[in-house]
Tab-separated table of C-alpha atoms and ligand atoms in Angstrom:
chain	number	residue	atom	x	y	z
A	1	UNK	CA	-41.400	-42.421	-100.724
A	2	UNK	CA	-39.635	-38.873	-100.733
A	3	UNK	CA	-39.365	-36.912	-103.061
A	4	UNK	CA	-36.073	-36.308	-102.885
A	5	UNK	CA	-33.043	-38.329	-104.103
A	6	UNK	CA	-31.629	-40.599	-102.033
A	7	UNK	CA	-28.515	-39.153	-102.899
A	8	UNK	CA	-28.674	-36.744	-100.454
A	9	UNK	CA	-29.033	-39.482	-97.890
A	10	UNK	CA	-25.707	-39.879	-98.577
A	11	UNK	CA	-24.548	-36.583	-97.754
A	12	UNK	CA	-24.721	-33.728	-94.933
A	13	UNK	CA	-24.687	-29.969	-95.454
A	14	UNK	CA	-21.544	-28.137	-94.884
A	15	UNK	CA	-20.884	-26.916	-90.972
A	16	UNK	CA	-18.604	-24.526	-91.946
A	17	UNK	CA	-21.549	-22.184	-93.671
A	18	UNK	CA	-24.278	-23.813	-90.552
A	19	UNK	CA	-21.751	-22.055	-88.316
A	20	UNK	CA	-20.967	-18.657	-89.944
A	21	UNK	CA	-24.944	-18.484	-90.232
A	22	UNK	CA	-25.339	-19.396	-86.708
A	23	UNK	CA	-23.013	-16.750	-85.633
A	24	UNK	CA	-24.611	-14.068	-88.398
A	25	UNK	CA	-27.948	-14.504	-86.813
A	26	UNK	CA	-27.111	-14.394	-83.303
A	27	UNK	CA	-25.444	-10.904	-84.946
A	28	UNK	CA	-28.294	-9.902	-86.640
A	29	UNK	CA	-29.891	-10.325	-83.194
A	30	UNK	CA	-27.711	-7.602	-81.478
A	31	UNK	CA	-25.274	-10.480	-80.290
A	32	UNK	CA	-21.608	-9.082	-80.052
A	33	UNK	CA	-20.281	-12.324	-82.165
A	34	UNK	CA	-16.507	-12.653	-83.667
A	35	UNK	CA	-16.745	-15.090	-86.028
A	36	UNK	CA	-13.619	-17.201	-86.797
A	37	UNK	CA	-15.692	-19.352	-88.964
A	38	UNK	CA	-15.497	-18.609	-92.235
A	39	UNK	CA	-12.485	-19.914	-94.595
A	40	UNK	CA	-11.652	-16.738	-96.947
A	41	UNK	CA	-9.171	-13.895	-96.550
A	42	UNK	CA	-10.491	-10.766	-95.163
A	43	UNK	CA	-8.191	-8.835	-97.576
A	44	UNK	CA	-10.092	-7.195	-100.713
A	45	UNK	CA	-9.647	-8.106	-104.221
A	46	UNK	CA	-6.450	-5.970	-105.281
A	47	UNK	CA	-7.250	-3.021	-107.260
A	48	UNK	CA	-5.686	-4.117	-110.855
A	49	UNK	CA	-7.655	-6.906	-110.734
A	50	UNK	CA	-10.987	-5.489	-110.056
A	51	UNK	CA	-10.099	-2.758	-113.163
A	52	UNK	CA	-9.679	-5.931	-114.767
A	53	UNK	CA	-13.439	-7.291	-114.640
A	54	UNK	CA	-14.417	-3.902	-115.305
A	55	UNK	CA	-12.809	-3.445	-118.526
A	56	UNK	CA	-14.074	-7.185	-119.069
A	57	UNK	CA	-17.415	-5.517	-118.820
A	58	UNK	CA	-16.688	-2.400	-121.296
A	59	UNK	CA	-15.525	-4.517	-123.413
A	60	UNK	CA	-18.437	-6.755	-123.835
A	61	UNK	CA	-16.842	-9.898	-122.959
A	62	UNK	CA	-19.935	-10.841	-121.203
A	63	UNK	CA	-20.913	-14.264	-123.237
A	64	UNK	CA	-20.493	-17.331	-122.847
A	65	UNK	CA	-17.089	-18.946	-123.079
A	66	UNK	CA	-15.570	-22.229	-123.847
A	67	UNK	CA	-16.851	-24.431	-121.441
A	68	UNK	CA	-14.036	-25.162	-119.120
A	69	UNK	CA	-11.808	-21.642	-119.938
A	70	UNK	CA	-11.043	-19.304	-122.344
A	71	UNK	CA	-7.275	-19.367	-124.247
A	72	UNK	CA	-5.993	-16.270	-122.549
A	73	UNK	CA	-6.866	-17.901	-119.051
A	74	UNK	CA	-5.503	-21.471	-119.792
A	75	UNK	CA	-2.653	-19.657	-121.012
A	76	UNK	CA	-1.885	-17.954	-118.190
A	77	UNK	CA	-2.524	-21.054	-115.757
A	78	UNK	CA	0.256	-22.761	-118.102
A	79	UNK	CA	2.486	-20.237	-117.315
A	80	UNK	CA	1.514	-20.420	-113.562
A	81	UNK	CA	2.509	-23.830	-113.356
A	82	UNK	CA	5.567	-23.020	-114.822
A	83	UNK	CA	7.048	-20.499	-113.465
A	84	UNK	CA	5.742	-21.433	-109.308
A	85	UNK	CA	6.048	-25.488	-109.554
A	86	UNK	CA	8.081	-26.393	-112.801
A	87	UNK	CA	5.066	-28.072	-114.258
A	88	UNK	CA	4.888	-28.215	-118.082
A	89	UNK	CA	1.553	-28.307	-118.853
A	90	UNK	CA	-0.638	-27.259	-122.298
A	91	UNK	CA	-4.023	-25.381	-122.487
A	92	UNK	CA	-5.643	-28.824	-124.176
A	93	UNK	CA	-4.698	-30.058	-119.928
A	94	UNK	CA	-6.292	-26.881	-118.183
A	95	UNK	CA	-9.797	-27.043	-116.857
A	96	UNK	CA	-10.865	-23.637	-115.367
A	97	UNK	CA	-14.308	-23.989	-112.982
A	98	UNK	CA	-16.917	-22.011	-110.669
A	99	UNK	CA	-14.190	-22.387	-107.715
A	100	UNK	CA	-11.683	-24.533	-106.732
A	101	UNK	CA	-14.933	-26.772	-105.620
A	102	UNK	CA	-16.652	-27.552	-108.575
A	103	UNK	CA	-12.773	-28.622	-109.774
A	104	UNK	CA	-12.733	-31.102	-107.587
A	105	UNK	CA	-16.528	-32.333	-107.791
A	106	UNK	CA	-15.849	-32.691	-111.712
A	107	UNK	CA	-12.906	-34.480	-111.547
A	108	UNK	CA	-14.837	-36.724	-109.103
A	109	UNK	CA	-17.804	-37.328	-111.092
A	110	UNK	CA	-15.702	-37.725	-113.838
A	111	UNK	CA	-14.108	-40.650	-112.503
A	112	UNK	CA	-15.881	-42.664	-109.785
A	113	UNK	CA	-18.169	-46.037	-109.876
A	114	UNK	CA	-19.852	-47.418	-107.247
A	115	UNK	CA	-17.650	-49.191	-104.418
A	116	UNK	CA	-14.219	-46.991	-105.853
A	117	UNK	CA	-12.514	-45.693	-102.687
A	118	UNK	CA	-10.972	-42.632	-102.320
A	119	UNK	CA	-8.368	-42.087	-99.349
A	120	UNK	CA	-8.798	-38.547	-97.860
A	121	UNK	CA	-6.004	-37.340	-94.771
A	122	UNK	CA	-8.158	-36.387	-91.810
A	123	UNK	CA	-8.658	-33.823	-90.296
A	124	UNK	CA	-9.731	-32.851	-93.523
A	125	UNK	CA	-11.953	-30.348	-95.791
A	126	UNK	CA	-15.669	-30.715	-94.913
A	127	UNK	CA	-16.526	-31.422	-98.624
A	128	UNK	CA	-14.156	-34.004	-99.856
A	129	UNK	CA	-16.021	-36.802	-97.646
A	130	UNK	CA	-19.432	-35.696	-99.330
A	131	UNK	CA	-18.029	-34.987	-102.870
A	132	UNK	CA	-17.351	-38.774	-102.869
A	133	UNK	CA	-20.014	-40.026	-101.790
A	134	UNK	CA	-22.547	-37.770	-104.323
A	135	UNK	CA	-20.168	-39.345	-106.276
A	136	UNK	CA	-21.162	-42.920	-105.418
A	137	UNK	CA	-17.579	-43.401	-104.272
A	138	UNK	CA	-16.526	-44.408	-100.934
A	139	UNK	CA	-14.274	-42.429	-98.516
A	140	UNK	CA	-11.533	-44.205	-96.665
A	141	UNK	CA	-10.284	-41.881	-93.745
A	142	UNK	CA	-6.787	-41.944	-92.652
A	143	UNK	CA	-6.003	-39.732	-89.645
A	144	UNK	CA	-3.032	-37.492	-89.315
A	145	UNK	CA	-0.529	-37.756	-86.314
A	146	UNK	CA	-1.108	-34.987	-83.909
A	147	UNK	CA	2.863	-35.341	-83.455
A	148	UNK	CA	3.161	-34.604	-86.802
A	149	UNK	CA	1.183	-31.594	-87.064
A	150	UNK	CA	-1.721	-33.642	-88.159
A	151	UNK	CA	-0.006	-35.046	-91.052
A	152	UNK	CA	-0.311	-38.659	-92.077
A	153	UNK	CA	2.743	-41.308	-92.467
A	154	UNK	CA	3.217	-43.192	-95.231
A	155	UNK	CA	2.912	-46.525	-93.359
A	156	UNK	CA	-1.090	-45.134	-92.868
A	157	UNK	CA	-1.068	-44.431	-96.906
A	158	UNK	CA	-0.074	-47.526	-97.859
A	159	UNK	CA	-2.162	-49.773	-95.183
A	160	UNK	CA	-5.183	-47.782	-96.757
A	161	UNK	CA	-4.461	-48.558	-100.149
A	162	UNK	CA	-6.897	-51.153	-101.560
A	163	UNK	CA	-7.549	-52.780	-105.357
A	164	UNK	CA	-10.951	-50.381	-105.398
A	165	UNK	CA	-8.841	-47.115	-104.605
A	166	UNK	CA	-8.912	-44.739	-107.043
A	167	UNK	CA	-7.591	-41.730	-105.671
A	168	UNK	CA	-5.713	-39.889	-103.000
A	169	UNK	CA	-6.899	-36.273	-102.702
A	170	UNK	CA	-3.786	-34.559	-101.004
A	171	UNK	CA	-4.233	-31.093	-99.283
A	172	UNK	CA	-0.740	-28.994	-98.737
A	173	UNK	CA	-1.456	-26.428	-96.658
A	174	UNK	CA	-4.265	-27.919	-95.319
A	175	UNK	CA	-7.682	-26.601	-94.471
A	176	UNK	CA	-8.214	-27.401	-91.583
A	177	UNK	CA	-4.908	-27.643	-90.043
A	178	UNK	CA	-2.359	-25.371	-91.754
A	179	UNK	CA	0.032	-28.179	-91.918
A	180	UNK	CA	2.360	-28.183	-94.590
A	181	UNK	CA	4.030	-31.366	-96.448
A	182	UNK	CA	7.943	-30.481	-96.208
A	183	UNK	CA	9.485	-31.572	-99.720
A	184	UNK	CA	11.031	-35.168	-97.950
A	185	UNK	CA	7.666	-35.452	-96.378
A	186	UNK	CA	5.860	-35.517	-100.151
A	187	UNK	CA	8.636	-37.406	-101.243
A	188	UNK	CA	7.921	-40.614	-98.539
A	189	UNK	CA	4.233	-40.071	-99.936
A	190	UNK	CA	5.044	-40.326	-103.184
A	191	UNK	CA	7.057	-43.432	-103.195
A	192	UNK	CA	4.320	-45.154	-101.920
A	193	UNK	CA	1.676	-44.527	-104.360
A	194	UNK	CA	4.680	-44.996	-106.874
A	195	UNK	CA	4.770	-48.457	-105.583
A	196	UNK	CA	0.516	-48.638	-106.570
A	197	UNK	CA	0.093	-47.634	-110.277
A	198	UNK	CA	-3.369	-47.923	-110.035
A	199	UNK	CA	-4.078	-44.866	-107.733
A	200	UNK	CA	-4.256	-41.326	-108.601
A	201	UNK	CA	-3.481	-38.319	-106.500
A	202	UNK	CA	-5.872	-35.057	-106.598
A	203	UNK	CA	-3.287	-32.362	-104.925
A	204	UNK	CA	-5.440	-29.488	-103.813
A	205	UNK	CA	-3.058	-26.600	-103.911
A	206	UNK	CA	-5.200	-24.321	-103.084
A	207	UNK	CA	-3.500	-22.287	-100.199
A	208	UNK	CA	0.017	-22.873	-101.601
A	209	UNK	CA	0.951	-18.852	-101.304
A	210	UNK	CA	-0.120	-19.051	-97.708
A	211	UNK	CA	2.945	-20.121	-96.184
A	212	UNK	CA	4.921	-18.850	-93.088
A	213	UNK	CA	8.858	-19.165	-91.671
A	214	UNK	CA	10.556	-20.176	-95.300
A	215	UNK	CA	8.041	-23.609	-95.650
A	216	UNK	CA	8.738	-24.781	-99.164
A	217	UNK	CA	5.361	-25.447	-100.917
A	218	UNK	CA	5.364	-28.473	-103.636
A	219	UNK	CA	3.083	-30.181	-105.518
A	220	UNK	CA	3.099	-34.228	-106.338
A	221	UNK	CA	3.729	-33.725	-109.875
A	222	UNK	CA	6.884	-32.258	-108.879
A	223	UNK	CA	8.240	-33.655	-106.476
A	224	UNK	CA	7.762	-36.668	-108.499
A	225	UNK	CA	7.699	-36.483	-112.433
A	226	UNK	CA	6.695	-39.673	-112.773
A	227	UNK	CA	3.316	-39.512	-111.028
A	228	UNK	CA	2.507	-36.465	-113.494
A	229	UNK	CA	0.407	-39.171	-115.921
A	230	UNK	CA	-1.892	-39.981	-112.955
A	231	UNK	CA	-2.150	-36.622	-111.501
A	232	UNK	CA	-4.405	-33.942	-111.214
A	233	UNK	CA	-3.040	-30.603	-110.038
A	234	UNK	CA	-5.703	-28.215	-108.328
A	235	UNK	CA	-5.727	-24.579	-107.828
A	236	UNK	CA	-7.272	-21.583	-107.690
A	237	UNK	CA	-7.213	-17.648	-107.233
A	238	UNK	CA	-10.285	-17.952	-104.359
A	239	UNK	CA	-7.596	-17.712	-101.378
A	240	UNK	CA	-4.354	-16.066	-102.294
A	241	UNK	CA	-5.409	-13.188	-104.540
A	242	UNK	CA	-8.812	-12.631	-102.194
A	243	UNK	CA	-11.127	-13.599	-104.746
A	244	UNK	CA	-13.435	-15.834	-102.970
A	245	UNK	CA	-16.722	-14.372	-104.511
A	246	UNK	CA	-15.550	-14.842	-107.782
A	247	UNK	CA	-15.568	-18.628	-108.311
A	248	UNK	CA	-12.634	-19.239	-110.084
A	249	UNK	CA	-10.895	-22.703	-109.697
A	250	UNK	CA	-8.714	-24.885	-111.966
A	251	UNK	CA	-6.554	-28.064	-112.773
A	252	UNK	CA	-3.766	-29.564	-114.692
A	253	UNK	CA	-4.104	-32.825	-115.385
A	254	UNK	CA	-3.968	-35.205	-118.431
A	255	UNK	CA	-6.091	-34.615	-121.544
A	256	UNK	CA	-8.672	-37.176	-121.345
A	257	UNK	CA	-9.362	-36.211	-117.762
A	258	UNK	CA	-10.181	-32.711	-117.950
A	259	UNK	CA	-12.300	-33.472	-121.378
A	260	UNK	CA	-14.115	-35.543	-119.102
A	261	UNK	CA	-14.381	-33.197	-116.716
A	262	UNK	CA	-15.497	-30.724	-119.567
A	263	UNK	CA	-17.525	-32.523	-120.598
A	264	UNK	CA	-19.836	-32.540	-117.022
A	265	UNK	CA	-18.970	-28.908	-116.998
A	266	UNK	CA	-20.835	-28.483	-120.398
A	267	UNK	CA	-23.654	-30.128	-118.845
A	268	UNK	CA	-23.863	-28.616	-115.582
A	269	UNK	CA	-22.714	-24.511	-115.551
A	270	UNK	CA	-21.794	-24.554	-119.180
A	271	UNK	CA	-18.793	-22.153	-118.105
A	272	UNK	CA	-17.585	-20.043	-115.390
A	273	UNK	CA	-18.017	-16.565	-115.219
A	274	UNK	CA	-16.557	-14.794	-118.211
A	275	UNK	CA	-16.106	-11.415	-116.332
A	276	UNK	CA	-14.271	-13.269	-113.546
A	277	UNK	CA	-12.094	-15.108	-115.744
A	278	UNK	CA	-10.641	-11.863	-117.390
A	279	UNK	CA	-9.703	-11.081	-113.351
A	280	UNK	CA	-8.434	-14.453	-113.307
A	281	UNK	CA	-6.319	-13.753	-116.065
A	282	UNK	CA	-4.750	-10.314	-114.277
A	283	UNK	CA	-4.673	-11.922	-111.333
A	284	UNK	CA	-2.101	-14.656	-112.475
A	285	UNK	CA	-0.355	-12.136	-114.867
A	286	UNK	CA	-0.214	-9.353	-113.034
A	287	UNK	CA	2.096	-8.076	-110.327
A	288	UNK	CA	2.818	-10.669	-107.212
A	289	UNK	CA	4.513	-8.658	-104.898
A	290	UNK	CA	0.987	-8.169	-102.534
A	291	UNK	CA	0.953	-11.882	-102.071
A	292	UNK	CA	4.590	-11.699	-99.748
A	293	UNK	CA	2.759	-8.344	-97.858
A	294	UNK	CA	-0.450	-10.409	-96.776
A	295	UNK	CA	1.126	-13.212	-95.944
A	296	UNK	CA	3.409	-11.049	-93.570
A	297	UNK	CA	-0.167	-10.082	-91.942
A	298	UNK	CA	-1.281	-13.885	-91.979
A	299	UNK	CA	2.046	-14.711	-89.873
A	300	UNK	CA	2.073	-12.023	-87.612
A	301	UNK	CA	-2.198	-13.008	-86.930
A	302	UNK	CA	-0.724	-16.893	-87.170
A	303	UNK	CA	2.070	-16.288	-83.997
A	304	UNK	CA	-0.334	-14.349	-81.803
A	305	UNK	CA	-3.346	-16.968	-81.654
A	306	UNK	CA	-1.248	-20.079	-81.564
A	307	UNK	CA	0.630	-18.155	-78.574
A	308	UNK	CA	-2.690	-16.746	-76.879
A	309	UNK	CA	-4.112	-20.000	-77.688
A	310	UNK	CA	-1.645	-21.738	-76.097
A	311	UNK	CA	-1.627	-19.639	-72.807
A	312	UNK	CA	-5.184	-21.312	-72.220
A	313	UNK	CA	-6.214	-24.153	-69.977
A	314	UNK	CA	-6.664	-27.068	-71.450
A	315	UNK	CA	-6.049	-25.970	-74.946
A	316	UNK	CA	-2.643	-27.378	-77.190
A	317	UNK	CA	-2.054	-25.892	-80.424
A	318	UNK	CA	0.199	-26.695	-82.875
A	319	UNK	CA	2.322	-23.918	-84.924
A	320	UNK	CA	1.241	-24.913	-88.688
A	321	UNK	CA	3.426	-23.581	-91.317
A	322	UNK	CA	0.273	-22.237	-94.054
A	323	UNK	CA	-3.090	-21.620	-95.168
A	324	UNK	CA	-5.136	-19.070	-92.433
A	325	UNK	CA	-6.176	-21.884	-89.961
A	326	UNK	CA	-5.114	-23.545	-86.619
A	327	UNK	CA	-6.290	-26.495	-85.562
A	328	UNK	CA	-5.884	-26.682	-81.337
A	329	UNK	CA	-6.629	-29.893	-79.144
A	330	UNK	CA	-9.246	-29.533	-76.477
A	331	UNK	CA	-8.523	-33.217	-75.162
A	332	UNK	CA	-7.999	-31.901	-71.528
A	333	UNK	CA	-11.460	-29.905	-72.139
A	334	UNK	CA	-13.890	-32.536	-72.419
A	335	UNK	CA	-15.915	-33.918	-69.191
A	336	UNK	CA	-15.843	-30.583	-67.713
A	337	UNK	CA	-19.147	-27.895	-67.583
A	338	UNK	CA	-18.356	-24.724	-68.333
A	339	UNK	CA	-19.485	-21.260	-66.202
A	340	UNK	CA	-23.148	-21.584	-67.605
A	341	UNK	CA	-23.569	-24.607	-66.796
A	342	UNK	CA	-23.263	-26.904	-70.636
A	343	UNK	CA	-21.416	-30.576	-70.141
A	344	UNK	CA	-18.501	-30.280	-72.513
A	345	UNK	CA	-18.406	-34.243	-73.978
A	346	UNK	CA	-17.238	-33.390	-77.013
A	347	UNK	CA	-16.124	-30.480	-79.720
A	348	UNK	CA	-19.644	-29.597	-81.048
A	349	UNK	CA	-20.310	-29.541	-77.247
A	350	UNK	CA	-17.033	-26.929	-76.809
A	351	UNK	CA	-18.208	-25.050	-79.768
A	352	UNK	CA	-21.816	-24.426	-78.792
A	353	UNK	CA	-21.025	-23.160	-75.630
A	354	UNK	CA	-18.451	-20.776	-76.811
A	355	UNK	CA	-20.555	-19.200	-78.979
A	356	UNK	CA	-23.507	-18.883	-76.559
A	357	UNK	CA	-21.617	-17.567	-73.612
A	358	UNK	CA	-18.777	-15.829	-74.695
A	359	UNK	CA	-19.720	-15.004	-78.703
A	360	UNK	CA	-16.956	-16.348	-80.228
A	361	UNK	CA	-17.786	-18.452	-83.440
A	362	UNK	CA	-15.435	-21.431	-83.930
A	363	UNK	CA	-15.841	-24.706	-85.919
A	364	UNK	CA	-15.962	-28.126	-83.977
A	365	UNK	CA	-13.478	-30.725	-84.979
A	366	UNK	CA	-15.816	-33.579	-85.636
A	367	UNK	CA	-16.704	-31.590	-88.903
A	368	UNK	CA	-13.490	-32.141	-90.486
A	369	UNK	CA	-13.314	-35.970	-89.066
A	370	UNK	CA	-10.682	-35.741	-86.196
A	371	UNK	CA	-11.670	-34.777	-82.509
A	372	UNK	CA	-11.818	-33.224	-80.081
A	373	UNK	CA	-10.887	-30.244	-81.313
A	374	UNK	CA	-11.805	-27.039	-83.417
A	375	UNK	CA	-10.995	-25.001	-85.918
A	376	UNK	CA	-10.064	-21.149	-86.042
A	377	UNK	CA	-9.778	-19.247	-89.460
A	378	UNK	CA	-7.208	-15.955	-88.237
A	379	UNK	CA	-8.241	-14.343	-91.899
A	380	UNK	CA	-9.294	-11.166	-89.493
A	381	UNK	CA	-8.138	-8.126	-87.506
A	382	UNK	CA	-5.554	-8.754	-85.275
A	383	UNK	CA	-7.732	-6.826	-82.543
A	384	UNK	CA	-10.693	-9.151	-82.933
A	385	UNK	CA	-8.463	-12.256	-83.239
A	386	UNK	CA	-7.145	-10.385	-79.608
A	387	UNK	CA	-10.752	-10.188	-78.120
A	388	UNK	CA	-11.286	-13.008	-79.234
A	389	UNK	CA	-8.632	-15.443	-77.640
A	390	UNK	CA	-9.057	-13.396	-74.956
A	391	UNK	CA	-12.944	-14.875	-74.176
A	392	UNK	CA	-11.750	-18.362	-75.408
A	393	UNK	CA	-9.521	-18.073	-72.212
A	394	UNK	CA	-11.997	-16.898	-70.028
A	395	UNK	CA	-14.151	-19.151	-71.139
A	396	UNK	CA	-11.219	-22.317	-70.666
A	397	UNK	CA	-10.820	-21.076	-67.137
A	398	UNK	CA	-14.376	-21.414	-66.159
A	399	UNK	CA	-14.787	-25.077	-67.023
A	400	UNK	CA	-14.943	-27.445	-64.221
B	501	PLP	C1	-8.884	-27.011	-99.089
B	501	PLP	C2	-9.851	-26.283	-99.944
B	501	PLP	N1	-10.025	-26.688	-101.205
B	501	PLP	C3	-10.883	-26.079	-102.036
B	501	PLP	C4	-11.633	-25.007	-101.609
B	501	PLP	C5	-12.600	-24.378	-102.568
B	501	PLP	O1	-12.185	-23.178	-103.047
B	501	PLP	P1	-13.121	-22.276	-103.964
B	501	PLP	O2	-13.663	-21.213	-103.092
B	501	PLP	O3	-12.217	-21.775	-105.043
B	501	PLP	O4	-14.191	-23.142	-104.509
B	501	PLP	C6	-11.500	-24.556	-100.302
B	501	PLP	C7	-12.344	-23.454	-99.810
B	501	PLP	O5	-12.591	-23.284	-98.653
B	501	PLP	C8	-10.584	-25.207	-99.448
B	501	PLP	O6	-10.412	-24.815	-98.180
């Protein structure tokens, strides 16, 4: 017998890191590799936020903290949900986490038994699948309609809805598609699980300041007040303030969830970081105005790859309204062999190839559960992103 849990049986590691490392050792190798892998911002931390943790440090607020926050962060997460989404929340509802992840994997250990089903939107984030199942739950995969930007219906919500589901984990903008719920679009969502008191919904807001062209972003708990009893509201500072390396997540939700979920907290990482929760703290207090001025870069980076994109054979994308991602089809692709000589069957297939002949790291669709496509994070320069659509074209028009 192994040594190992069977747990892990259960679950696969994440290709979005397999693929950044592929790309940073073919790199590391002398390899002239763009890497449109990874999922984070290639903006730095703003300044005031960075003086922030420093002073954190001077001051000695280098202990340990409450387990899932301290006041002066909770605080300022109340007022967050305030002031951007009209949600009246208390710090006794806040829990603040190592990232937006280990939210979400608390909530879910917090909650599942064996055989509970949680319905997760594909194409979706590589861990939610996983994060059930080390769970013990079970996933239940609806698929968006490519007409729809890869959103789902609510005719596929409701079908999916069972006795055993527990949950709906909802993802507006979505990693890995962009797509963003319009308000009406929540709404039809909504009604449904309004219609099934027994479900939950998990909104993972976490790339609600990356939107483009006026999209509203909202939240479940808004859009429908009623819902706010069964709802847990997720967030974080990883993506919009450029704060990925500081793993700092959190939720609203009702009380005796998130003392559940403090109490796994208090068992696991004790607390998150204290230094990075006094940035946390600046970050939500302090001044906004750089979140507009990146997102300006992300739409400008957003229009030219969906349009060089586009402008290759046998490549559709779709213009997604947030988040740093685009999510093309490759339908017409597959069957064909590419210039050196690989049989293209699928998007892993695609992927490989693109990275071995023309050194352009992308991640294949099958990862986030809808194919064949792939996924391209535009969080760099708009002279790579160039270069870069530039060989995916090249390397389009030498499949046969
Ligand atoms: C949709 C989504 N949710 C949650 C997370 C996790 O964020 P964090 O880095 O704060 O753990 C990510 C990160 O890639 C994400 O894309």
């Amino acid at each position: 017998m192994s040594f190992l849990s069977q747990t892990l049986d259960r679950v696969k590691p994440s290709p979005t890191v397999a693929v950044t490392q592929l790309a940073q050792e073919l790199k590391a190798a002398g390899r002239d590799v763009i890497g449109l892998g990874a999922g984070e911002p290639d903006f730095d931390t703003p300044e005031n936020i960075k003086a922030a943790a420093i002073a954190a440090i001077d001051a000695g607020k280098t202990k340990y903290t409450a387990p899932d926050g301290i006041i002066e962060l909770k605080e300022a997460i109340c007022a967050k949900f305030k002031r951007e989404n009209g949600l009246d929340y208390t710090p006794k509802q806040i829990s603040v986490s190592t990232g937006g992840k280990q939210v979400l994997y608390n909530a879910l250990m917090a909650t599942l038994n064996p055989g509970d089903e949680v319905i997760i939107p594909a194409p979706y984030w590589v861990s939610y699948p996983d994060m059930v199942r080390l769970g013990g739950g079970e996933p239940v995969i609806v698929e968006g309609e490519r007409q729809l930007g890869y959103k789902i219906t609510p005719e596929a919500l409701e079908a999916a809805i069972t006795p055993k589901t527990k949950w709906l984990i909802f993802n507006s903008p979505s990693n890995p598609t962009g797509a963003g719920y319009s308000r009406e679009e929540l709404q039809a969502l909504t009604d449904v699980l309004m219609r099934h008191d027994h479900v939950w919904v998990m909104s993972d807001d976490m790339y609600e300041h990356l939107a483009y062209d006026g999209f509203e972003f909202t939240t479940p708990a808004q859009i429908e007040p009623r819902l706010y009893d069964r709802t847990l509201t997720v967030n974080g500072v990883s993506k919009a303030y450029a704060m990925t390396g500081w793993r700092i997540g959190y939720a609203g939700g009702p009380e005796p969830l998130i003392a559940a979920m403090r109490k796994i907290q208090g068992q696991s990482t004790t607390n998150p970081s204290s230094i990075s929760q006094w940035a946390a703290v600046e970050a939500l207090n302090g001044p906004q105005e750089f979140l507009a001025e990146r997102s300006e870069a992300f739409l400008r980076r957003r229009n030219l790859v969906v349009e060089m994109l586009n402008a290759c054979k046998g490549i559709t994308c779709e213009t997604p309204e947030g988040a740093f991602y685009v999510y093309p089809s490759i339908a017409d692709c597959m069957g064909k062999t590419s210039a050196g000589g690989a049989k293209i069957d699928n998007d892993e297939a695609f992927c490989k190839a693109l990275l071995e002949e023309e050194g352009v790291a992308v991640v294949f669709g099958a990862a986030f559960g809808l194919s064949p496509n792939f996924r391209v994070s535009y969080a760099t320069s708009d002279e790579a992103l160039t270069e870069a659509c530039t060989r995916i074209a090249r390397f389009c028009d030498g499949l046969v």
